[in-house]
PDB file of C-alpha atoms in Angstrom:
ATOM      1  CA  MET A   1      90.923 115.025 122.268  1.00 57.00           C
ATOM      2  CA  ALA A   2      89.525 113.254 125.379  1.00 51.00           C
ATOM      3  CA  GLY A   3      91.333 110.028 126.343  1.00 61.00           C
ATOM      4  CA  GLU A   4      94.729 110.846 124.986  1.00 70.00           C
ATOM      5  CA  LYS A   5      97.611 109.806 127.247  1.00 71.00           C
ATOM      6  CA  ASP A   6     101.194 110.841 127.818  1.00 79.00           C
ATOM      7  CA  ILE A   7     103.018 107.433 128.177  1.00 85.00           C
ATOM      8  CA  PRO A   8     106.766 106.958 128.344  1.00 89.00           C
ATOM      9  CA  LEU A   9     108.265 105.354 125.191  1.00 94.00           C
ATOM     10  CA  ARG A  10     109.547 101.880 125.639  1.00 88.00           C
ATOM     11  CA  PRO A  11     113.422 101.796 124.809  1.00 86.00           C
ATOM     12  CA  LEU A  12     114.694  98.936 122.516  1.00 83.00           C
ATOM     13  CA  PRO A  13     116.104  95.874 124.094  1.00 81.00           C
ATOM     14  CA  ALA A  14     120.023  96.045 124.773  1.00 86.00           C
ATOM     15  CA  ARG A  15     122.024  94.296 122.112  1.00 91.00           C
ATOM     16  CA  GLU A  16     123.732  91.402 123.762  1.00 92.00           C
ATOM     17  CA  PRO A  17     127.496  90.534 122.864  1.00 94.00           C
ATOM     18  CA  ASP A  18     126.444  87.139 121.389  1.00 95.00           C
ATOM     19  CA  SER A  19     123.735  88.633 118.985  1.00 94.00           C
ATOM     20  CA  HIS A  20     123.768  87.756 115.350  1.00 93.00           C
ATOM     21  CA  LYS A  21     121.544  89.027 112.372  1.00 93.00           C
ATOM     22  CA  GLY A  22     118.867  86.595 113.128  1.00 93.00           C
ATOM     23  CA  THR A  23     118.433  88.077 116.686  1.00 92.00           C
ATOM     24  CA  PHE A  24     117.148  91.264 115.109  1.00 95.00           C
ATOM     25  CA  GLY A  25     114.491  89.870 112.815  1.00 96.00           C
ATOM     26  CA  THR A  26     113.810  89.863 109.122  1.00 98.00           C
ATOM     27  CA  ALA A  27     111.947  92.788 107.698  1.00 98.00           C
ATOM     28  CA  LEU A  28     110.163  92.173 104.234  1.00 98.00           C
ATOM     29  CA  ILE A  29     109.109  95.238 102.301  1.00 98.00           C
ATOM     30  CA  VAL A  30     106.489  94.413  99.477  1.00 98.00           C
ATOM     31  CA  GLY A  31     106.366  97.531  97.064  1.00 98.00           C
ATOM     32  CA  GLY A  32     107.454  99.209  94.021  1.00 98.00           C
ATOM     33  CA  SER A  33     106.302  99.467  90.416  1.00 98.00           C
ATOM     34  CA  ARG A  34     107.488 100.964  87.242  1.00 97.00           C
ATOM     35  CA  GLY A  35     108.200 104.746  87.972  1.00 97.00           C
ATOM     36  CA  MET A  36     107.755 104.218  91.768  1.00 98.00           C
ATOM     37  CA  THR A  37     110.819 102.061  92.630  1.00 98.00           C
ATOM     38  CA  GLY A  38     112.171 104.720  94.958  1.00 98.00           C
ATOM     39  CA  ALA A  39     109.345 104.304  97.499  1.00 98.00           C
ATOM     40  CA  ALA A  40     110.241 100.565  98.109  1.00 98.00           C
ATOM     41  CA  ALA A  41     113.945 101.461  98.258  1.00 98.00           C
ATOM     42  CA  LEU A  42     113.473 104.334 100.796  1.00 98.00           C
ATOM     43  CA  ALA A  43     111.285 101.945 102.938  1.00 98.00           C
ATOM     44  CA  ALA A  44     113.995  99.242 102.776  1.00 98.00           C
ATOM     45  CA  MET A  45     116.791 101.508 103.588  1.00 98.00           C
ATOM     46  CA  ALA A  46     114.957 102.938 106.528  1.00 98.00           C
ATOM     47  CA  ALA A  47     114.423  99.181 107.728  1.00 98.00           C
ATOM     48  CA  LEU A  48     118.237  98.775 107.496  1.00 98.00           C
ATOM     49  CA  ARG A  49     118.933 101.914 109.511  1.00 98.00           C
ATOM     50  CA  GLY A  50     116.176 101.018 112.031  1.00 98.00           C
ATOM     51  CA  GLY A  51     118.318  97.936 112.924  1.00 97.00           C
ATOM     52  CA  ALA A  52     116.647  94.937 111.333  1.00 97.00           C
ATOM     53  CA  GLY A  53     119.053  92.102 111.087  1.00 97.00           C
ATOM     54  CA  LEU A  54     117.826  91.034 107.481  1.00 98.00           C
ATOM     55  CA  VAL A  55     115.926  93.327 105.047  1.00 98.00           C
ATOM     56  CA  ARG A  56     114.324  91.869 101.938  1.00 98.00           C
ATOM     57  CA  VAL A  57     112.408  93.622  99.246  1.00 98.00           C
ATOM     58  CA  ALA A  58     109.764  91.867  97.140  1.00 98.00           C
ATOM     59  CA  VAL A  59     109.307  93.832  93.994  1.00 98.00           C
ATOM     60  CA  PRO A  60     107.751  93.237  90.452  1.00 98.00           C
ATOM     61  CA  ASP A  61     110.473  91.481  88.197  1.00 98.00           C
ATOM     62  CA  PRO A  62     111.094  94.451  85.946  1.00 98.00           C
ATOM     63  CA  CYS A  63     111.890  96.629  88.808  1.00 98.00           C
ATOM     64  CA  LEU A  64     114.310  94.425  90.556  1.00 98.00           C
ATOM     65  CA  GLU A  65     117.650  95.867  89.222  1.00 98.00           C
ATOM     66  CA  THR A  66     116.509  99.400  89.876  1.00 98.00           C
ATOM     67  CA  VAL A  67     115.628  98.753  93.458  1.00 98.00           C
ATOM     68  CA  ALA A  68     118.832  96.675  93.998  1.00 98.00           C
ATOM     69  CA  GLN A  69     121.158  99.504  92.951  1.00 98.00           C
ATOM     70  CA  PHE A  70     120.020 101.876  95.678  1.00 97.00           C
ATOM     71  CA  GLU A  71     121.502  99.794  98.519  1.00 97.00           C
ATOM     72  CA  PRO A  72     123.794  96.689  98.503  1.00 97.00           C
ATOM     73  CA  ALA A  73     122.761  95.559 102.206  1.00 98.00           C
ATOM     74  CA  TYR A  74     119.292  94.300 101.467  1.00 98.00           C
ATOM     75  CA  THR A  75     118.211  91.592  98.979  1.00 98.00           C
ATOM     76  CA  THR A  76     115.760  91.846  96.329  1.00 98.00           C
ATOM     77  CA  LEU A  77     113.123  89.236  95.447  1.00 98.00           C
ATOM     78  CA  PRO A  78     111.556  89.161  91.959  1.00 98.00           C
ATOM     79  CA  MET A  79     107.851  88.771  91.819  1.00 98.00           C
ATOM     80  CA  PRO A  80     105.358  88.086  88.897  1.00 98.00           C
ATOM     81  CA  ALA A  81     104.561  91.384  87.164  1.00 98.00           C
ATOM     82  CA  ASP A  82     101.842  92.795  84.797  1.00 98.00           C
ATOM     83  CA  ALA A  83     102.450  94.656  81.454  1.00 98.00           C
ATOM     84  CA  ALA A  84     102.711  98.034  83.418  1.00 98.00           C
ATOM     85  CA  GLY A  85     105.357  96.839  85.688  1.00 98.00           C
ATOM     86  CA  ARG A  86     103.265  96.263  88.802  1.00 98.00           C
ATOM     87  CA  PHE A  87     102.757  93.151  90.835  1.00 98.00           C
ATOM     88  CA  ALA A  88     100.477  90.743  88.848  1.00 98.00           C
ATOM     89  CA  ARG A  89      97.524  88.786  90.510  1.00 95.00           C
ATOM     90  CA  ASP A  90      99.544  85.459  90.847  1.00 97.00           C
ATOM     91  CA  ALA A  91     102.292  87.282  92.862  1.00 98.00           C
ATOM     92  CA  PHE A  92     100.264  86.636  96.005  1.00 98.00           C
ATOM     93  CA  ASP A  93     101.486  82.946  96.508  1.00 98.00           C
ATOM     94  CA  PRO A  94     105.267  83.905  96.356  1.00 98.00           C
ATOM     95  CA  ILE A  95     104.718  86.906  98.399  1.00 98.00           C
ATOM     96  CA  ALA A  96     102.949  84.879 101.035  1.00 98.00           C
ATOM     97  CA  LYS A  97     105.916  82.312 101.002  1.00 98.00           C
ATOM     98  CA  GLN A  98     108.369  85.136 101.773  1.00 98.00           C
ATOM     99  CA  ALA A  99     106.157  86.787 104.424  1.00 98.00           C
ATOM    100  CA  ALA A 100     106.178  83.257 106.205  1.00 98.00           C
ATOM    101  CA  GLN A 101     109.881  83.416 106.419  1.00 98.00           C
ATOM    102  CA  ALA A 102     109.876  87.076 107.705  1.00 98.00           C
ATOM    103  CA  THR A 103     109.291  88.424 111.067  1.00 98.00           C
ATOM    104  CA  VAL A 104     107.352  91.431 109.835  1.00 98.00           C
ATOM    105  CA  THR A 105     106.025  92.363 106.439  1.00 98.00           C
ATOM    106  CA  ALA A 106     105.203  95.834 105.052  1.00 98.00           C
ATOM    107  CA  ILE A 107     103.088  96.375 102.058  1.00 98.00           C
ATOM    108  CA  GLY A 108     102.218  99.392 100.046  1.00 98.00           C
ATOM    109  CA  PRO A 109     105.176 101.732  99.222  1.00 98.00           C
ATOM    110  CA  GLY A 110     105.000 102.400  95.437  1.00 98.00           C
ATOM    111  CA  LEU A 111     102.501  99.547  94.523  1.00 98.00           C
ATOM    112  CA  GLY A 112     100.519 101.532  92.156  1.00 97.00           C
ATOM    113  CA  ARG A 113      96.923 100.698  91.487  1.00 97.00           C
ATOM    114  CA  SER A 114      95.097  97.857  89.793  1.00 97.00           C
ATOM    115  CA  ALA A 115      92.178  95.500  90.361  1.00 96.00           C
ATOM    116  CA  ALA A 116      94.762  92.730  90.813  1.00 96.00           C
ATOM    117  CA  LEU A 117      96.673  94.741  93.421  1.00 97.00           C
ATOM    118  CA  ASP A 118      93.420  95.401  95.240  1.00 96.00           C
ATOM    119  CA  GLU A 119      92.854  91.779  95.519  1.00 96.00           C
ATOM    120  CA  LEU A 120      96.524  91.015  96.397  1.00 97.00           C
ATOM    121  CA  VAL A 121      96.493  93.511  99.389  1.00 97.00           C
ATOM    122  CA  ARG A 122      93.114  92.386 100.604  1.00 97.00           C
ATOM    123  CA  ARG A 123      94.143  88.701 100.684  1.00 97.00           C
ATOM    124  CA  ALA A 124      97.367  89.574 102.408  1.00 98.00           C
ATOM    125  CA  TYR A 125      95.561  91.759 105.107  1.00 98.00           C
ATOM    126  CA  MET A 126      92.988  89.071 105.745  1.00 97.00           C
ATOM    127  CA  THR A 127      94.983  85.948 105.484  1.00 98.00           C
ATOM    128  CA  LEU A 128      98.748  86.482 106.487  1.00 98.00           C
ATOM    129  CA  PRO A 129      99.066  85.375 110.023  1.00 98.00           C
ATOM    130  CA  GLY A 130     102.239  87.324 110.753  1.00 98.00           C
ATOM    131  CA  PRO A 131     102.601  91.090 111.756  1.00 98.00           C
ATOM    132  CA  LEU A 132     101.789  93.307 108.820  1.00 98.00           C
ATOM    133  CA  ILE A 133     102.000  97.129 108.137  1.00 98.00           C
ATOM    134  CA  VAL A 134      99.789  98.579 105.445  1.00 98.00           C
ATOM    135  CA  ASP A 135     100.669 102.020 104.021  1.00 98.00           C
ATOM    136  CA  ALA A 136     100.272 104.184 100.882  1.00 97.00           C
ATOM    137  CA  ASP A 137      98.709 102.235  97.911  1.00 97.00           C
ATOM    138  CA  GLY A 138      98.220  99.305 100.113  1.00 98.00           C
ATOM    139  CA  LEU A 139      95.621 101.366 102.118  1.00 97.00           C
ATOM    140  CA  ASN A 140      94.042 102.582  98.905  1.00 96.00           C
ATOM    141  CA  ALA A 141      93.600  98.955  97.814  1.00 96.00           C
ATOM    142  CA  LEU A 142      91.896  98.116 101.191  1.00 96.00           C
ATOM    143  CA  ALA A 143      89.798 101.197 100.811  1.00 94.00           C
ATOM    144  CA  ALA A 144      88.566  99.878  97.298  1.00 92.00           C
ATOM    145  CA  ALA A 145      87.728  96.360  98.747  1.00 80.00           C
ATOM    146  CA  SER A 146      84.103  95.607  98.041  1.00 70.00           C
ATOM    147  CA  GLU A 147      83.673  94.260 101.616  1.00 74.00           C
ATOM    148  CA  GLY A 148      84.695  97.843 102.941  1.00 69.00           C
ATOM    149  CA  LEU A 149      84.959  97.925 106.781  1.00 78.00           C
ATOM    150  CA  GLU A 150      84.301  94.173 106.978  1.00 86.00           C
ATOM    151  CA  CYS A 151      87.543  93.561 105.322  1.00 91.00           C
ATOM    152  CA  LEU A 152      89.385  95.794 107.793  1.00 95.00           C
ATOM    153  CA  ALA A 153      87.592  94.282 110.571  1.00 95.00           C
ATOM    154  CA  SER A 154      88.917  90.738 109.497  1.00 96.00           C
ATOM    155  CA  PRO A 155      92.781  91.074 109.957  1.00 97.00           C
ATOM    156  CA  GLY A 156      94.593  87.733 109.559  1.00 98.00           C
ATOM    157  CA  GLY A 157      97.098  88.795 112.296  1.00 98.00           C
ATOM    158  CA  PRO A 158      98.484  91.816 114.160  1.00 98.00           C
ATOM    159  CA  ARG A 159      98.258  94.984 111.895  1.00 98.00           C
ATOM    160  CA  ILE A 160      99.581  98.523 111.795  1.00 98.00           C
ATOM    161  CA  LEU A 161      97.826 100.992 109.444  1.00 98.00           C
ATOM    162  CA  THR A 162      99.602 104.263 108.563  1.00 98.00           C
ATOM    163  CA  PRO A 163      97.310 106.491 106.625  1.00 97.00           C
ATOM    164  CA  HIS A 164      97.726 110.275 106.075  1.00 96.00           C
ATOM    165  CA  PRO A 165      94.362 112.161 106.297  1.00 95.00           C
ATOM    166  CA  GLY A 166      93.462 111.636 102.575  1.00 94.00           C
ATOM    167  CA  GLU A 167      94.101 107.900 102.691  1.00 95.00           C
ATOM    168  CA  PHE A 168      92.095 107.631 106.137  1.00 95.00           C
ATOM    169  CA  GLY A 169      89.213 109.392 104.510  1.00 94.00           C
ATOM    170  CA  ARG A 170      89.144 106.734 101.839  1.00 93.00           C
ATOM    171  CA  LEU A 171      89.202 103.946 104.369  1.00 93.00           C
ATOM    172  CA  VAL A 172      86.222 105.214 106.124  1.00 91.00           C
ATOM    173  CA  GLY A 173      84.429 106.454 103.137  1.00 88.00           C
ATOM    174  CA  GLU A 174      84.325 110.151 104.066  1.00 82.00           C
ATOM    175  CA  LYS A 175      86.274 113.382 103.102  1.00 77.00           C
ATOM    176  CA  ALA A 176      89.371 114.364 105.221  1.00 65.00           C
ATOM    177  CA  ASP A 177      88.162 116.270 108.283  1.00 71.00           C
ATOM    178  CA  SER A 178      90.880 116.684 110.978  1.00 69.00           C
ATOM    179  CA  GLN A 179      88.432 117.450 113.661  1.00 76.00           C
ATOM    180  CA  LYS A 180      86.470 114.226 113.084  1.00 91.00           C
ATOM    181  CA  GLN A 181      89.250 111.874 111.984  1.00 94.00           C
ATOM    182  CA  ALA A 182      90.967 111.664 115.335  1.00 94.00           C
ATOM    183  CA  SER A 183      87.832 110.016 116.836  1.00 94.00           C
ATOM    184  CA  GLN A 184      87.225 108.038 113.829  1.00 95.00           C
ATOM    185  CA  ALA A 185      90.744 106.587 114.056  1.00 96.00           C
ATOM    186  CA  VAL A 186      90.109 105.403 117.564  1.00 96.00           C
ATOM    187  CA  GLU A 187      86.890 103.867 116.553  1.00 96.00           C
ATOM    188  CA  LEU A 188      88.284 102.204 113.572  1.00 96.00           C
ATOM    189  CA  ALA A 189      91.195 100.790 115.589  1.00 98.00           C
ATOM    190  CA  ALA A 190      88.826  99.443 118.241  1.00 97.00           C
ATOM    191  CA  ARG A 191      86.376  97.947 115.932  1.00 96.00           C
ATOM    192  CA  CYS A 192      89.131  96.262 113.723  1.00 97.00           C
ATOM    193  CA  GLY A 193      91.606  95.228 116.483  1.00 98.00           C
ATOM    194  CA  VAL A 194      94.420  97.107 114.668  1.00 98.00           C
ATOM    195  CA  VAL A 195      96.706 100.070 115.473  1.00 98.00           C
ATOM    196  CA  VAL A 196      96.127 103.152 113.390  1.00 98.00           C
ATOM    197  CA  VAL A 197      98.834 105.791 112.798  1.00 98.00           C
ATOM    198  CA  LEU A 198      97.031 108.873 111.665  1.00 98.00           C
ATOM    199  CA  LYS A 199      99.877 110.933 110.209  1.00 97.00           C
ATOM    200  CA  GLY A 200     100.110 114.705 110.350  1.00 94.00           C
ATOM    201  CA  HIS A 201     100.847 117.499 112.658  1.00 93.00           C
ATOM    202  CA  ARG A 202     101.100 115.713 116.150  1.00 95.00           C
ATOM    203  CA  THR A 203     100.642 112.319 114.566  1.00 98.00           C
ATOM    204  CA  LEU A 204      98.005 110.159 116.335  1.00 97.00           C
ATOM    205  CA  VAL A 205      98.658 106.671 117.406  1.00 98.00           C
ATOM    206  CA  THR A 206      95.836 104.539 118.740  1.00 98.00           C
ATOM    207  CA  ASP A 207      94.918 100.927 119.238  1.00 98.00           C
ATOM    208  CA  GLY A 208      91.243 101.840 120.181  1.00 97.00           C
ATOM    209  CA  ARG A 209      91.930 101.549 123.969  1.00 96.00           C
ATOM    210  CA  THR A 210      94.867 104.008 124.265  1.00 97.00           C
ATOM    211  CA  THR A 211      95.671 107.032 122.201  1.00 97.00           C
ATOM    212  CA  THR A 212      98.835 109.319 122.201  1.00 97.00           C
ATOM    213  CA  ARG A 213     100.011 112.216 120.060  1.00 97.00           C
ATOM    214  CA  ASN A 214     103.615 112.353 118.828  1.00 97.00           C
ATOM    215  CA  THR A 215     105.731 115.367 119.899  1.00 96.00           C
ATOM    216  CA  THR A 216     108.488 115.243 117.180  1.00 98.00           C
ATOM    217  CA  GLY A 217     108.490 116.261 113.581  1.00 98.00           C
ATOM    218  CA  ASN A 218     108.248 119.358 111.471  1.00 98.00           C
ATOM    219  CA  PRO A 219     106.800 120.801 108.288  1.00 98.00           C
ATOM    220  CA  GLY A 220     109.873 120.099 106.350  1.00 98.00           C
ATOM    221  CA  MET A 221     109.007 116.371 106.581  1.00 98.00           C
ATOM    222  CA  ALA A 222     105.924 117.057 104.391  1.00 97.00           C
ATOM    223  CA  SER A 223     107.464 115.853 101.058  1.00 96.00           C
ATOM    224  CA  GLY A 224     107.148 112.522  98.973  1.00 96.00           C
ATOM    225  CA  GLY A 225     108.781 109.507 100.466  1.00 98.00           C
ATOM    226  CA  SER A 226     108.725 110.563 104.084  1.00 98.00           C
ATOM    227  CA  GLY A 227     105.830 108.205 104.685  1.00 98.00           C
ATOM    228  CA  ASP A 228     107.887 105.398 103.124  1.00 98.00           C
ATOM    229  CA  VAL A 229     110.666 106.002 105.390  1.00 98.00           C
ATOM    230  CA  LEU A 230     108.259 105.579 108.416  1.00 98.00           C
ATOM    231  CA  THR A 231     106.968 102.414 106.849  1.00 98.00           C
ATOM    232  CA  GLY A 232     110.356 100.767 106.759  1.00 98.00           C
ATOM    233  CA  LEU A 233     111.331 102.036 110.261  1.00 98.00           C
ATOM    234  CA  THR A 234     108.149 100.640 111.847  1.00 98.00           C
ATOM    235  CA  CYS A 235     108.798  97.446 110.073  1.00 98.00           C
ATOM    236  CA  SER A 236     112.263  97.189 111.456  1.00 98.00           C
ATOM    237  CA  LEU A 237     111.394  98.035 114.944  1.00 97.00           C
ATOM    238  CA  TRP A 238     108.589  95.471 115.023  1.00 97.00           C
ATOM    239  CA  ALA A 239     110.908  92.851 113.764  1.00 97.00           C
ATOM    240  CA  GLN A 240     113.307  93.567 116.704  1.00 95.00           C
ATOM    241  CA  GLY A 241     110.309  93.854 119.077  1.00 91.00           C
ATOM    242  CA  VAL A 242     108.607  90.604 118.262  1.00 87.00           C
ATOM    243  CA  GLY A 243     110.952  88.365 120.359  1.00 81.00           C
ATOM    244  CA  ALA A 244     110.685  90.926 123.296  1.00 86.00           C
ATOM    245  CA  GLY A 245     107.012  90.853 123.459  1.00 91.00           C
ATOM    246  CA  TRP A 246     106.357  94.407 122.076  1.00 94.00           C
ATOM    247  CA  THR A 247     102.867  95.239 121.310  1.00 97.00           C
ATOM    248  CA  PRO A 248     101.936  96.856 117.881  1.00 98.00           C
ATOM    249  CA  PHE A 249     101.058 100.078 119.730  1.00 98.00           C
ATOM    250  CA  GLU A 250     104.471 100.324 121.386  1.00 97.00           C
ATOM    251  CA  VAL A 251     106.105  99.667 118.036  1.00 97.00           C
ATOM    252  CA  ALA A 252     104.143 102.327 116.230  1.00 98.00           C
ATOM    253  CA  ARG A 253     104.784 105.075 118.988  1.00 97.00           C
ATOM    254  CA  LEU A 254     108.405 104.529 118.990  1.00 97.00           C
ATOM    255  CA  ALA A 255     108.776 104.437 115.076  1.00 98.00           C
ATOM    256  CA  VAL A 256     106.739 107.741 114.850  1.00 98.00           C
ATOM    257  CA  TYR A 257     108.689 109.343 117.564  1.00 98.00           C
ATOM    258  CA  LEU A 258     112.151 108.482 115.978  1.00 98.00           C
ATOM    259  CA  HIS A 259     110.905 109.294 112.467  1.00 98.00           C
ATOM    260  CA  GLY A 260     109.938 112.747 113.653  1.00 98.00           C
ATOM    261  CA  LEU A 261     113.208 113.181 115.639  1.00 98.00           C
ATOM    262  CA  ALA A 262     115.347 112.284 112.535  1.00 98.00           C
ATOM    263  CA  GLY A 263     113.254 114.991 110.756  1.00 98.00           C
ATOM    264  CA  ASP A 264     113.867 117.468 113.555  1.00 98.00           C
ATOM    265  CA  LEU A 265     117.643 116.807 113.410  1.00 98.00           C
ATOM    266  CA  ALA A 266     117.793 116.803 109.596  1.00 98.00           C
ATOM    267  CA  ALA A 267     115.887 120.356 109.729  1.00 98.00           C
ATOM    268  CA  GLU A 268     118.317 121.664 112.234  1.00 98.00           C
ATOM    269  CA  SER A 269     121.229 120.695 109.888  1.00 98.00           C
ATOM    270  CA  LEU A 270     119.680 121.473 106.573  1.00 98.00           C
ATOM    271  CA  GLY A 271     116.657 123.622 107.228  1.00 98.00           C
ATOM    272  CA  GLN A 272     113.015 122.592 106.468  1.00 98.00           C
ATOM    273  CA  ILE A 273     112.778 123.676 102.827  1.00 98.00           C
ATOM    274  CA  SER A 274     115.405 121.518 101.404  1.00 96.00           C
ATOM    275  CA  LEU A 275     114.622 118.386 103.587  1.00 98.00           C
ATOM    276  CA  ILE A 276     113.817 115.232 101.587  1.00 98.00           C
ATOM    277  CA  ALA A 277     113.047 111.791 102.547  1.00 98.00           C
ATOM    278  CA  ASP A 278     116.546 110.489 102.265  1.00 97.00           C
ATOM    279  CA  ASP A 279     117.756 112.876 104.799  1.00 98.00           C
ATOM    280  CA  LEU A 280     115.445 111.266 107.355  1.00 98.00           C
ATOM    281  CA  ILE A 281     117.344 107.963 106.815  1.00 98.00           C
ATOM    282  CA  ARG A 282     120.803 109.772 107.039  1.00 98.00           C
ATOM    283  CA  PHE A 283     119.747 111.330 110.560  1.00 98.00           C
ATOM    284  CA  LEU A 284     118.246 108.128 111.899  1.00 98.00           C
ATOM    285  CA  PRO A 285     121.474 107.052 113.548  1.00 98.00           C
ATOM    286  CA  GLU A 286     121.638 110.179 115.500  1.00 98.00           C
ATOM    287  CA  ALA A 287     118.062 109.967 116.404  1.00 98.00           C
ATOM    288  CA  PHE A 288     118.724 106.656 117.896  1.00 97.00           C
ATOM    289  CA  ARG A 289     121.709 108.067 119.767  1.00 96.00           C
ATOM    290  CA  ARG A 290     119.645 110.825 121.209  1.00 95.00           C
ATOM    291  CA  PHE A 291     116.742 108.656 122.309  1.00 94.00           C
ATOM    292  CA  GLY A 292     119.114 105.832 123.483  1.00 77.00           C
TER     293      GLY A 292
END
């Protein structure tokens, strides 16, 4: 589409010898529900492989042990839950407390759906002052907000939205139309002051002023959990980039590129048909090496 640009990717800052885990930020993943604990775990594991100094995962209390057993290097935080094993309405305050202590927060992977979750995500989007990434059911919650686009246009701080075409269609209230959605993504980003990552073939990244298309990735990545990995990686890179003055647009572009590169490396080794989301995390270290 007109206005798209080919801009060099910004490299991550070099790691100084006297660095410590606090140097590389704290990534908070808010997600998971009974039956969808893997989504939160994938995002958190990707955040670790993405280089964040600390990764914390806020999950509904009944899901804590399940999420914790995936990986010992992140910490799990139990939150109030409803009878179905999802975040309860009164989980907002403890989540907000944890977000205040984090460098960047991501919300959405494996959340599930409920009226309480719709309210929780809307409040997080509109009131949390720190950087926030919204994905998956977090986006569906925003789409269900009674304020509609007014809610999207009232972010409480820097925001990155990472919808696939179906989720984007729900955000703008129209059925998915790839020809139209690219221009709609630019308009939404400009109107709301956010970065939109419209996922798909040649993923589009826009802040409403500058728009780029990603050049990495392959059809083998079209499987459940791939988006959760991107969410965690984006959260991690943003946590590292905050101190260096990175813009959300720069963060999103690099995350999408490395995510796709990890997918390409995985496909070279395993083939596209058998590629799963966990493979993207395993190939992230080589993606960083290649980019590096």
